[in-house]
Amino acid sequence: MASEDDDVNVCLIENYRPRLREHIEVLHLLDHIHFIETEEKERIRQKARSDSNFAAVDLLLSAVTKKPHSPGWFRAFVDALVNSGFDRAADYMQVKLPEPEVEAENDYCVRLIKLLSPSLVDMKTEEVCLHCFSQGLLTQDDSEIIKTTTINQGRRSGARELLRGIVRGRPGWFSKFLNILRETEHQYLYELTGGSPECEEQGSDVKMHSVTDGPTGSEAASAESPADDRSCGSPQFMDISIREEPQDDAADLYEAPSTESRQVPDSLEPPQSDGTDSVAAAKGSEKADIVLRDYQMDVARPALEGKNIIICLPTGSGKTRVAVYITKKHLEGRRAEGRPGKVVVLVNKIPLVEQHYTTEFLQFLRHTCKVERVSGDSQLKISFTEIVKKNDVIICTAQILENYLERSVSGEDEGVNLSDLSLIVIDECHHTQKGGVYNHIMMRYLKQKHKNRRLKKEQKEPLPLPQILGLTASPGVGGATKMEKAEEHILRICANLDASKIMTRSLGEYKKEPRKVMMYIEDRKEDPFGDVIKTIMNAIHAHAELSPSCDLGSQNYEQWVVQTERKAAIDENQKVRVCAEHLRQYSEGLNLSNTIRMRDAFSFLKKYNEEEIKRKTTADEEHVIQITDTERFLFNLFKENKEELQKLAENPEYENDSLSKLRTKILQEFSSREAARGIIFTKTRRSAIALSQWIQENPKFAEVEVKASHVIGGGDQSVVKPMTSAEQKDVLNKFRNGEVNLLVATTVAEEGLDIAECNFVIRYGLVTNEIAMIQAKGRGRAEDSSYTLVEVKNSGVAEKECVNEHRENMMNKAINKIRALNQTDYDKRILEFQIQAIMEEKVRMTKKKQKDMKNENPSDLKFSCRGCSKHVCTGEDIQIIENMHRVNVTTQFSELFNRRENTTLIERLLDYETNGFITCRECGQRWGSMMVYRGIECPCLHVKNFVVSFNGKKISKCTKWIELAVKFSAFDYAEHASRVAESSDDEEA
């Protein structure tokens, strides 16, 4: 019988675990529990110090409920709760539960205190603490901790401890606390918290009324207490409208509630804009204050003193809000000293420009500063120098700043100098390495910094340099396998950013770690669809006389196919080249059938073959494009197997297990939560779109109100149509306001983008590096969130995740070791890395100059069609537009290609647009796109579609123009325009 009672008691503790988390302070309770081993107690204490009280409570409850149970353990646990002053927690354990409406009212009171805490911490802590203790709202332990905290850390920190203590009390504490505020002459705080000035003498109770999901506040209040019948003898109702909007990277539950997150009529401050409205509406709202939590203020302190630092805090912990605060104080300090201030905030993705501008910097700085944003798809970029001159804070993509810094150096145009800026904020600063754009900007900084040292020695005036503030959730370890290399990697990033410190801190009670779940996939017993694809692939191997030594569809196989295609193109072996190209698509089809529905994989293969056949026909049918025997063999091979593939693809019996596991997980999440919101990360754009369609078409998901959409990248490097920043923004806004509650995303959503708070994150057959893992986990920010990995065949998810976890631990240890370094030793190592970086840059630039000189004659460069090896042109025929687009406008070239319309390629920018592509007349191989530049059609070449040779020697790998150290002549618009005009006149004549 005893064991049955134990099971009931364990069940009771588990059921009320969320409540116990809120109402227990571990360090107080441990002294009163005697049936837990001393070592276990010490572990729990350590957890409370290093992690959070919530995490420590979980560890404590696990220790309490652990078998075998000692006799009387549950009674001893309840007594310990009572003796520690946690009466509310003891009530739950004795099933002395308040009425539901009393419980709900108490919860609203707790939420109100949390909401108003930024104002309440200004109380006279010592005096209020004394009254709360005498009224029984605080225990002796609470009182002593508050006094100690007040003495050591100040009155505001003590007030926070006091507020944490009183909300743990039994229902009724709120009225007592109100009376204490009135008695201690905190008139403003008394009224702010709901006290009525007319009722001071009677000290009437205040009741909370939630209007989040019901009628409006005025309707609900009048329903219970008519306005014309209210008197001091009646309970006073305070209508609180709490917006349950998802919060962004900087403003989630880690953040102190700020004024914009509440709407309180009459007695409270006017509502603030939430930052998502129009700029005009934003300007009309009241000034918003920036309130930082203790851990945020700690990491910001060196930057407030003017030092260069890196702030390393988890995703969702409010790094951006800290940056806004530092920016505000920086500009205020400069003005007080009579010096100009200019802040540039750099981001690495276009959507982040608008995100930081609207939700953070404009919202908090618009009353005191001029704030503007500029990105690649903004017309303001053409007047960037003027934007910098006229504004105090400029948020832009890093490449725009780099372009204008370069213009200033080259003197070709009015640019921007580093000395024009007083603070540079670098978002996602772990990218400041390996030749990235952040690194180019910081290399200019480091060179000037070391030049300034020489100028000082020569007693000359050094050039002023801006303060640097880096923000990151994870610097990573750069692929290191040893601690020493991990430290070196992080120190190099610190050196590149000239950081005097890397600031990080435990989030304590604000830390939220999602539950991790690993879903292993059983291999299919039968996979006839995959078997047919493999049969096709083996037939191609035999035709091309190829013998791969790795499993079909594996990552090694994909690498082998790419290398085979590249070598065949160089050797002009078109039979092997075209076979390798088709094998690559079948390999992807095989992987897609393991990731998404077989019908989606079949649709992909069918579309590819249709597009290839279409390439071999012209719209006007005047010109015949050659089809080789190998191409005819490949087309027929798919045609012969097409019907069987389609039939198998429609048979759900053979569907992959990973898809069924994903279905189960999604249904479980949405069935077990009131308001589920999640993200699924997947590897490819194609799988993201297909998964989103699968969810939308499945009635089972509709039953549990799953509303799915996809988010993919904006780059045009894939055959799948990219998503514009406007389309991304639209989907994310829908996710934020609840129109969409499940996002299917590629890695574009892992880092930086403002993704609203989630209950669950699923990585579906996708694991990259430790930085991405930390970023993805950080997306699950809601209470009781989960992080699930679904294994997919050939993905190696389990092994990669294990490696990433090891790297994350290594990274945290490396950061701690770096922070423990003596400042002199740290500075010495940073200086060594900086000098090394400058020297390596000099060597690189010297080599580049030598290479440029060696290759200065473009006529030595020959281009051949990748599809049929036909000679196309030389480098002499190619001109460059805006240092970016390589075009060939010669008459001879125009006779070599066919033009095809393609609406997915359409892109319109300031001076040009692309509206189709060009293909080889002989074989149909795509060569590039047709660009209209200022009204003139210019065939724009993509180098990856050609075999390039230099001085007769073929270049083995050339996928980007930047890999060719050749200076092409600039496009002469006037000359070409006049030539086009003359030819059109001739045609008219």
Tab-separated table of N, CA, C and O in Angstrom, residues 813-897:
chain	number	residue	atom	x	y	z
A	813	LYS	N	33.849	26.608	-22.523
A	813	LYS	CA	35.064	26.506	-21.697
A	813	LYS	C	36.146	27.457	-22.205
A	813	LYS	O	36.853	28.094	-21.415
A	814	ALA	N	36.268	27.551	-23.547
A	814	ALA	CA	37.283	28.441	-24.136
A	814	ALA	C	36.998	29.895	-23.784
A	814	ALA	O	37.917	30.661	-23.449
A	815	ILE	N	35.716	30.293	-23.840
A	815	ILE	CA	35.345	31.676	-23.485
A	815	ILE	C	35.689	31.944	-22.028
A	815	ILE	O	36.240	32.998	-21.690
A	816	ASN	N	35.385	30.975	-21.159
A	816	ASN	CA	35.700	31.152	-19.727
A	816	ASN	C	37.204	31.278	-19.498
A	816	ASN	O	37.657	32.076	-18.667
A	817	LYS	N	37.985	30.478	-20.244
A	817	LYS	CA	39.442	30.565	-20.100
A	817	LYS	C	39.968	31.910	-20.571
A	817	LYS	O	40.867	32.498	-19.956
A	818	ILE	N	39.395	32.405	-21.671
A	818	ILE	CA	39.815	33.711	-22.196
A	818	ILE	C	39.442	34.820	-21.211
A	818	ILE	O	40.234	35.736	-20.957
A	819	ARG	N	38.253	34.722	-20.627
A	819	ARG	CA	37.829	35.750	-19.658
A	819	ARG	C	38.666	35.717	-18.383
A	819	ARG	O	38.790	36.728	-17.679
A	820	ALA	N	39.233	34.531	-18.097
A	820	ALA	CA	40.059	34.407	-16.894
A	820	ALA	C	41.499	34.890	-17.113
A	820	ALA	O	42.279	35.000	-16.163
A	821	LEU	N	41.854	35.167	-18.362
A	821	LEU	CA	43.212	35.629	-18.659
A	821	LEU	C	43.510	36.964	-17.990
A	821	LEU	O	42.641	37.839	-17.915
A	822	ASN	N	44.740	37.119	-17.549
A	822	ASN	CA	45.205	38.423	-17.078
A	822	ASN	C	45.104	39.408	-18.253
A	822	ASN	O	45.442	39.069	-19.378
A	823	GLN	N	44.633	40.664	-17.990
A	823	GLN	CA	44.400	41.613	-19.079
A	823	GLN	C	45.665	41.875	-19.891
A	823	GLN	O	45.611	42.019	-21.119
A	824	THR	N	46.809	41.879	-19.239
A	824	THR	CA	48.076	42.110	-19.957
A	824	THR	C	48.354	40.972	-20.933
A	824	THR	O	48.736	41.204	-22.091
A	825	ASP	N	48.151	39.727	-20.455
A	825	ASP	CA	48.356	38.559	-21.334
A	825	ASP	C	47.356	38.563	-22.489
A	825	ASP	O	47.702	38.254	-23.632
A	826	TYR	N	46.115	38.919	-22.162
A	826	TYR	CA	45.072	38.975	-23.196
A	826	TYR	C	45.460	40.006	-24.262
A	826	TYR	O	45.433	39.707	-25.467
A	827	ASP	N	45.824	41.201	-23.836
A	827	ASP	CA	46.180	42.277	-24.781
A	827	ASP	C	47.359	41.877	-25.657
A	827	ASP	O	47.391	42.187	-26.857
A	828	LYS	N	48.325	41.160	-25.047
A	828	LYS	CA	49.514	40.737	-25.798
A	828	LYS	C	49.128	39.764	-26.916
A	828	LYS	O	49.574	39.900	-28.056
A	829	ARG	N	48.260	38.799	-26.590
A	829	ARG	CA	47.847	37.807	-27.581
A	829	ARG	C	47.014	38.460	-28.690
A	829	ARG	O	47.165	38.145	-29.873
A	830	ILE	N	46.151	39.382	-28.300
A	830	ILE	CA	45.318	40.093	-29.284
A	830	ILE	C	46.200	40.882	-30.246
A	830	ILE	O	46.002	40.860	-31.464
A	831	LEU	N	47.208	41.558	-29.707
A	831	LEU	CA	48.118	42.358	-30.542
A	831	LEU	C	48.860	41.460	-31.545
A	831	LEU	O	49.013	41.811	-32.719
A	832	GLU	N	49.303	40.275	-31.066
A	832	GLU	CA	50.004	39.330	-31.956
A	832	GLU	C	49.110	38.910	-33.122
A	832	GLU	O	49.532	38.891	-34.277
A	833	PHE	N	47.851	38.576	-32.811
A	833	PHE	CA	46.915	38.159	-33.862
A	833	PHE	C	46.625	39.300	-34.831
A	833	PHE	O	46.467	39.080	-36.032
A	834	GLN	N	46.546	40.524	-34.307
A	834	GLN	CA	46.271	41.671	-35.177
A	834	GLN	C	47.425	41.931	-36.138
A	834	GLN	O	47.211	42.150	-37.334
A	835	ILE	N	48.641	41.880	-35.612
A	835	ILE	CA	49.814	42.096	-36.467
A	835	ILE	C	49.906	40.989	-37.517
A	835	ILE	O	50.187	41.239	-38.696
A	836	GLN	N	49.616	39.743	-37.087
A	836	GLN	CA	49.624	38.617	-38.019
A	836	GLN	C	48.585	38.829	-39.130
A	836	GLN	O	48.861	38.609	-40.311
A	837	ALA	N	47.382	39.284	-38.738
A	837	ALA	CA	46.317	39.521	-39.720
A	837	ALA	C	46.705	40.604	-40.709
A	837	ALA	O	46.454	40.479	-41.916
A	838	ILE	N	47.344	41.670	-40.222
A	838	ILE	CA	47.772	42.772	-41.098
A	838	ILE	C	48.842	42.283	-42.073
A	838	ILE	O	48.814	42.605	-43.268
A	839	MET	N	49.800	41.491	-41.562
A	839	MET	CA	50.868	40.966	-42.420
A	839	MET	C	50.303	40.022	-43.484
A	839	MET	O	50.697	40.066	-44.655
A	840	GLU	N	49.363	39.147	-43.064
A	840	GLU	CA	48.742	38.226	-44.024
A	840	GLU	C	47.977	39.003	-45.090
A	840	GLU	O	47.982	38.634	-46.264
A	841	GLU	N	47.313	40.093	-44.689
A	841	GLU	CA	46.590	40.929	-45.642
A	841	GLU	C	47.539	41.560	-46.656
A	841	GLU	O	47.256	41.627	-47.849
A	842	LYS	N	48.709	42.012	-46.168
A	842	LYS	CA	49.711	42.608	-47.065
A	842	LYS	C	50.214	41.592	-48.085
A	842	LYS	O	50.345	41.886	-49.269
A	843	VAL	N	50.503	40.381	-47.601
A	843	VAL	CA	50.969	39.310	-48.505
A	843	VAL	C	49.889	39.000	-49.542
A	843	VAL	O	50.177	38.854	-50.736
A	844	ARG	N	48.633	38.937	-49.069
A	844	ARG	CA	47.520	38.638	-49.968
A	844	ARG	C	47.369	39.726	-51.032
A	844	ARG	O	47.174	39.438	-52.208
A	845	MET	N	47.481	40.983	-50.618
A	845	MET	CA	47.347	42.101	-51.562
A	845	MET	C	48.498	42.127	-52.567
A	845	MET	O	48.310	42.416	-53.743
A	846	THR	N	49.715	41.792	-52.082
A	846	THR	CA	50.883	41.743	-52.986
A	846	THR	C	50.690	40.670	-54.046
A	846	THR	O	50.926	40.893	-55.239
A	847	LYS	N	50.225	39.485	-53.584
A	847	LYS	CA	49.973	38.385	-54.534
A	847	LYS	C	48.898	38.776	-55.541
A	847	LYS	O	49.004	38.479	-56.728
A	848	LYS	N	47.878	39.473	-55.062
A	848	LYS	CA	46.778	39.880	-55.943
A	848	LYS	C	47.287	40.858	-56.999
A	848	LYS	O	46.951	40.759	-58.177
A	849	LYS	N	48.123	41.799	-56.571
A	849	LYS	CA	48.679	42.778	-57.521
A	849	LYS	C	49.529	42.077	-58.580
A	849	LYS	O	49.461	42.379	-59.767
A	850	GLN	N	50.350	41.130	-58.099
A	850	GLN	CA	51.202	40.389	-59.045
A	850	GLN	C	50.341	39.602	-60.032
A	850	GLN	O	50.619	39.546	-61.227
A	851	LYS	N	49.249	39.000	-59.498
A	851	LYS	CA	48.354	38.220	-60.338
A	851	LYS	C	47.653	39.125	-61.351
A	851	LYS	O	47.510	38.795	-62.519
A	852	ASP	N	47.219	40.303	-60.876
A	852	ASP	CA	46.553	41.260	-61.765
A	852	ASP	C	47.485	41.701	-62.890
A	852	ASP	O	47.080	41.809	-64.048
A	853	MET	N	48.757	41.948	-62.512
A	853	MET	CA	49.732	42.383	-63.520
A	853	MET	C	49.972	41.261	-64.533
A	853	MET	O	50.072	41.484	-65.726
A	854	LYS	N	50.045	40.058	-64.025
A	854	LYS	CA	50.322	38.896	-64.881
A	854	LYS	C	49.163	38.660	-65.856
A	854	LYS	O	49.363	38.273	-66.991
A	855	ASN	N	47.932	38.902	-65.379
A	855	ASN	CA	46.755	38.589	-66.184
A	855	ASN	C	46.092	39.838	-66.753
A	855	ASN	O	44.892	39.848	-66.985
A	856	GLU	N	46.858	40.871	-66.951
A	856	GLU	CA	46.211	42.124	-67.331
A	856	GLU	C	45.669	42.124	-68.762
A	856	GLU	O	44.913	42.999	-69.143
A	857	ASN	N	46.014	41.123	-69.571
A	857	ASN	CA	45.504	41.063	-70.937
A	857	ASN	C	44.320	40.097	-71.025
A	857	ASN	O	44.491	38.877	-71.047
A	858	PRO	N	43.082	40.612	-71.097
A	858	PRO	CA	41.896	39.736	-71.120
A	858	PRO	C	41.837	38.834	-72.351
A	858	PRO	O	41.137	37.819	-72.329
A	859	SER	N	42.554	39.192	-73.409
A	859	SER	CA	42.488	38.376	-74.632
A	859	SER	C	43.090	36.986	-74.428
A	859	SER	O	42.872	36.080	-75.226
A	860	ASP	N	43.873	36.819	-73.339
A	860	ASP	CA	44.446	35.501	-73.028
A	860	ASP	C	43.403	34.545	-72.445
A	860	ASP	O	43.671	33.368	-72.230
A	861	LEU	N	42.217	35.075	-72.158
A	861	LEU	CA	41.150	34.299	-71.530
A	861	LEU	C	40.171	33.805	-72.607
A	861	LEU	O	39.691	34.590	-73.419
A	862	LYS	N	39.906	32.498	-72.632
A	862	LYS	CA	38.989	31.925	-73.632
A	862	LYS	C	37.820	31.254	-72.917
A	862	LYS	O	38.006	30.602	-71.882
A	863	PHE	N	36.624	31.411	-73.487
A	863	PHE	CA	35.416	30.826	-72.910
A	863	PHE	C	34.794	29.851	-73.906
A	863	PHE	O	34.558	30.203	-75.061
A	864	SER	N	34.518	28.610	-73.429
A	864	SER	CA	33.875	27.581	-74.266
A	864	SER	C	32.569	27.155	-73.604
A	864	SER	O	32.457	27.151	-72.364
A	865	CYS	N	31.598	26.765	-74.423
A	865	CYS	CA	30.309	26.309	-73.888
A	865	CYS	C	30.524	25.034	-73.067
A	865	CYS	O	31.183	24.092	-73.524
A	866	ARG	N	29.943	24.990	-71.881
A	866	ARG	CA	30.098	23.817	-71.020
A	866	ARG	C	29.360	22.613	-71.604
A	866	ARG	O	29.705	21.470	-71.347
A	867	GLY	N	28.300	22.893	-72.420
A	867	GLY	CA	27.487	21.798	-72.940
A	867	GLY	C	28.032	21.141	-74.189
A	867	GLY	O	27.888	19.938	-74.362
A	868	CYS	N	28.690	21.928	-75.096
A	868	CYS	CA	29.138	21.319	-76.357
A	868	CYS	C	30.585	21.673	-76.707
A	868	CYS	O	31.058	21.333	-77.792
A	869	SER	N	31.288	22.370	-75.797
A	869	SER	CA	32.708	22.725	-75.954
A	869	SER	C	32.967	23.717	-77.096
A	869	SER	O	34.116	23.952	-77.470
A	870	LYS	N	31.908	24.328	-77.638
A	870	LYS	CA	32.066	25.306	-78.723
A	870	LYS	C	32.721	26.575	-78.181
A	870	LYS	O	32.376	27.055	-77.103
A	871	HIS	N	33.685	27.140	-78.941
A	871	HIS	CA	34.317	28.402	-78.535
A	871	HIS	C	33.272	29.522	-78.593
A	871	HIS	O	32.558	29.670	-79.582
A	872	VAL	N	33.189	30.308	-77.532
A	872	VAL	CA	32.153	31.339	-77.433
A	872	VAL	C	32.730	32.736	-77.613
A	872	VAL	O	32.278	33.520	-78.444
A	873	CYS	N	33.758	33.076	-76.818
A	873	CYS	CA	34.347	34.416	-76.900
A	873	CYS	C	35.655	34.448	-76.124
A	873	CYS	O	36.035	33.464	-75.474
A	874	THR	N	36.331	35.580	-76.141
A	874	THR	CA	37.531	35.800	-75.315
A	874	THR	C	37.206	36.866	-74.279
A	874	THR	O	36.161	37.533	-74.349
A	875	GLY	N	38.112	37.030	-73.339
A	875	GLY	CA	37.922	38.053	-72.305
A	875	GLY	C	37.863	39.455	-72.868
A	875	GLY	O	37.321	40.373	-72.240
A	876	GLU	N	38.416	39.632	-74.078
A	876	GLU	CA	38.443	40.947	-74.719
A	876	GLU	C	37.039	41.406	-75.120
A	876	GLU	O	36.754	42.601	-75.195
A	877	ASP	N	36.149	40.415	-75.342
A	877	ASP	CA	34.774	40.731	-75.767
A	877	ASP	C	33.875	41.102	-74.593
A	877	ASP	O	32.754	41.567	-74.793
A	878	ILE	N	34.371	40.846	-73.387
A	878	ILE	CA	33.525	41.026	-72.194
A	878	ILE	C	33.758	42.401	-71.576
A	878	ILE	O	34.898	42.851	-71.433
A	879	GLN	N	32.662	43.060	-71.211
A	879	GLN	CA	32.723	44.345	-70.506
A	879	GLN	C	32.011	44.205	-69.162
A	879	GLN	O	31.194	43.298	-68.976
A	880	ILE	N	32.304	45.126	-68.255
A	880	ILE	CA	31.743	45.014	-66.908
A	880	ILE	C	30.901	46.248	-66.575
A	880	ILE	O	31.309	47.373	-66.835
A	881	ILE	N	29.714	46.010	-66.010
A	881	ILE	CA	28.801	47.081	-65.610
A	881	ILE	C	28.776	47.170	-64.086
A	881	ILE	O	28.549	46.167	-63.403
A	882	GLU	N	29.031	48.377	-63.564
A	882	GLU	CA	28.985	48.656	-62.116
A	882	GLU	C	29.861	47.689	-61.313
A	882	GLU	O	29.506	47.276	-60.201
A	883	ASN	N	31.024	47.310	-61.893
A	883	ASN	CA	31.955	46.397	-61.217
A	883	ASN	C	31.301	45.086	-60.799
A	883	ASN	O	31.734	44.443	-59.853
A	884	MET	N	30.231	44.713	-61.516
A	884	MET	CA	29.485	43.545	-61.069
A	884	MET	C	29.049	42.631	-62.212
A	884	MET	O	29.284	41.421	-62.165
A	885	HIS	N	28.411	43.175	-63.226
A	885	HIS	CA	27.796	42.365	-64.278
A	885	HIS	C	28.711	42.276	-65.500
A	885	HIS	O	29.044	43.293	-66.098
A	886	ARG	N	29.106	41.033	-65.876
A	886	ARG	CA	29.948	40.830	-67.067
A	886	ARG	C	29.038	40.590	-68.273
A	886	ARG	O	28.266	39.621	-68.264
A	887	VAL	N	29.129	41.478	-69.256
A	887	VAL	CA	28.244	41.393	-70.416
A	887	VAL	C	29.059	41.279	-71.699
A	887	VAL	O	30.213	41.717	-71.766
A	888	ASN	N	28.442	40.680	-72.707
A	888	ASN	CA	29.056	40.602	-74.038
A	888	ASN	C	28.041	41.170	-75.032
A	888	ASN	O	27.018	40.547	-75.325
A	889	VAL	N	28.332	42.378	-75.541
A	889	VAL	CA	27.378	43.052	-76.433
A	889	VAL	C	27.868	43.057	-77.887
A	889	VAL	O	27.384	43.833	-78.700
A	890	THR	N	28.832	42.183	-78.195
A	890	THR	CA	29.350	42.152	-79.572
A	890	THR	C	28.326	41.520	-80.511
A	890	THR	O	27.518	40.669	-80.099
A	891	THR	N	28.386	41.916	-81.770
A	891	THR	CA	27.455	41.384	-82.783
A	891	THR	C	27.679	39.891	-82.986
A	891	THR	O	26.729	39.114	-83.127
A	892	GLN	N	28.974	39.485	-83.003
A	892	GLN	CA	29.297	38.063	-83.214
A	892	GLN	C	28.652	37.192	-82.129
A	892	GLN	O	28.113	36.110	-82.408
A	893	PHE	N	28.699	37.672	-80.867
A	893	PHE	CA	28.151	36.889	-79.760
A	893	PHE	C	26.637	36.754	-79.888
A	893	PHE	O	26.065	35.701	-79.577
A	894	SER	N	25.966	37.816	-80.339
A	894	SER	CA	24.493	37.803	-80.423
A	894	SER	C	23.993	36.719	-81.374
A	894	SER	O	22.840	36.295	-81.298
A	895	GLU	N	24.868	36.264	-82.293
A	895	GLU	CA	24.470	35.234	-83.252
A	895	GLU	C	24.653	33.815	-82.712
A	895	GLU	O	24.310	32.834	-83.379
A	896	LEU	N	25.214	33.713	-81.478
A	896	LEU	CA	25.537	32.392	-80.929
A	896	LEU	C	24.494	31.868	-79.935
A	896	LEU	O	24.544	30.712	-79.527
A	897	PHE	N	23.567	32.732	-79.492
A	897	PHE	CA	22.655	32.287	-78.438
A	897	PHE	C	21.194	32.482	-78.823
A	897	PHE	O	20.858	33.279	-79.698
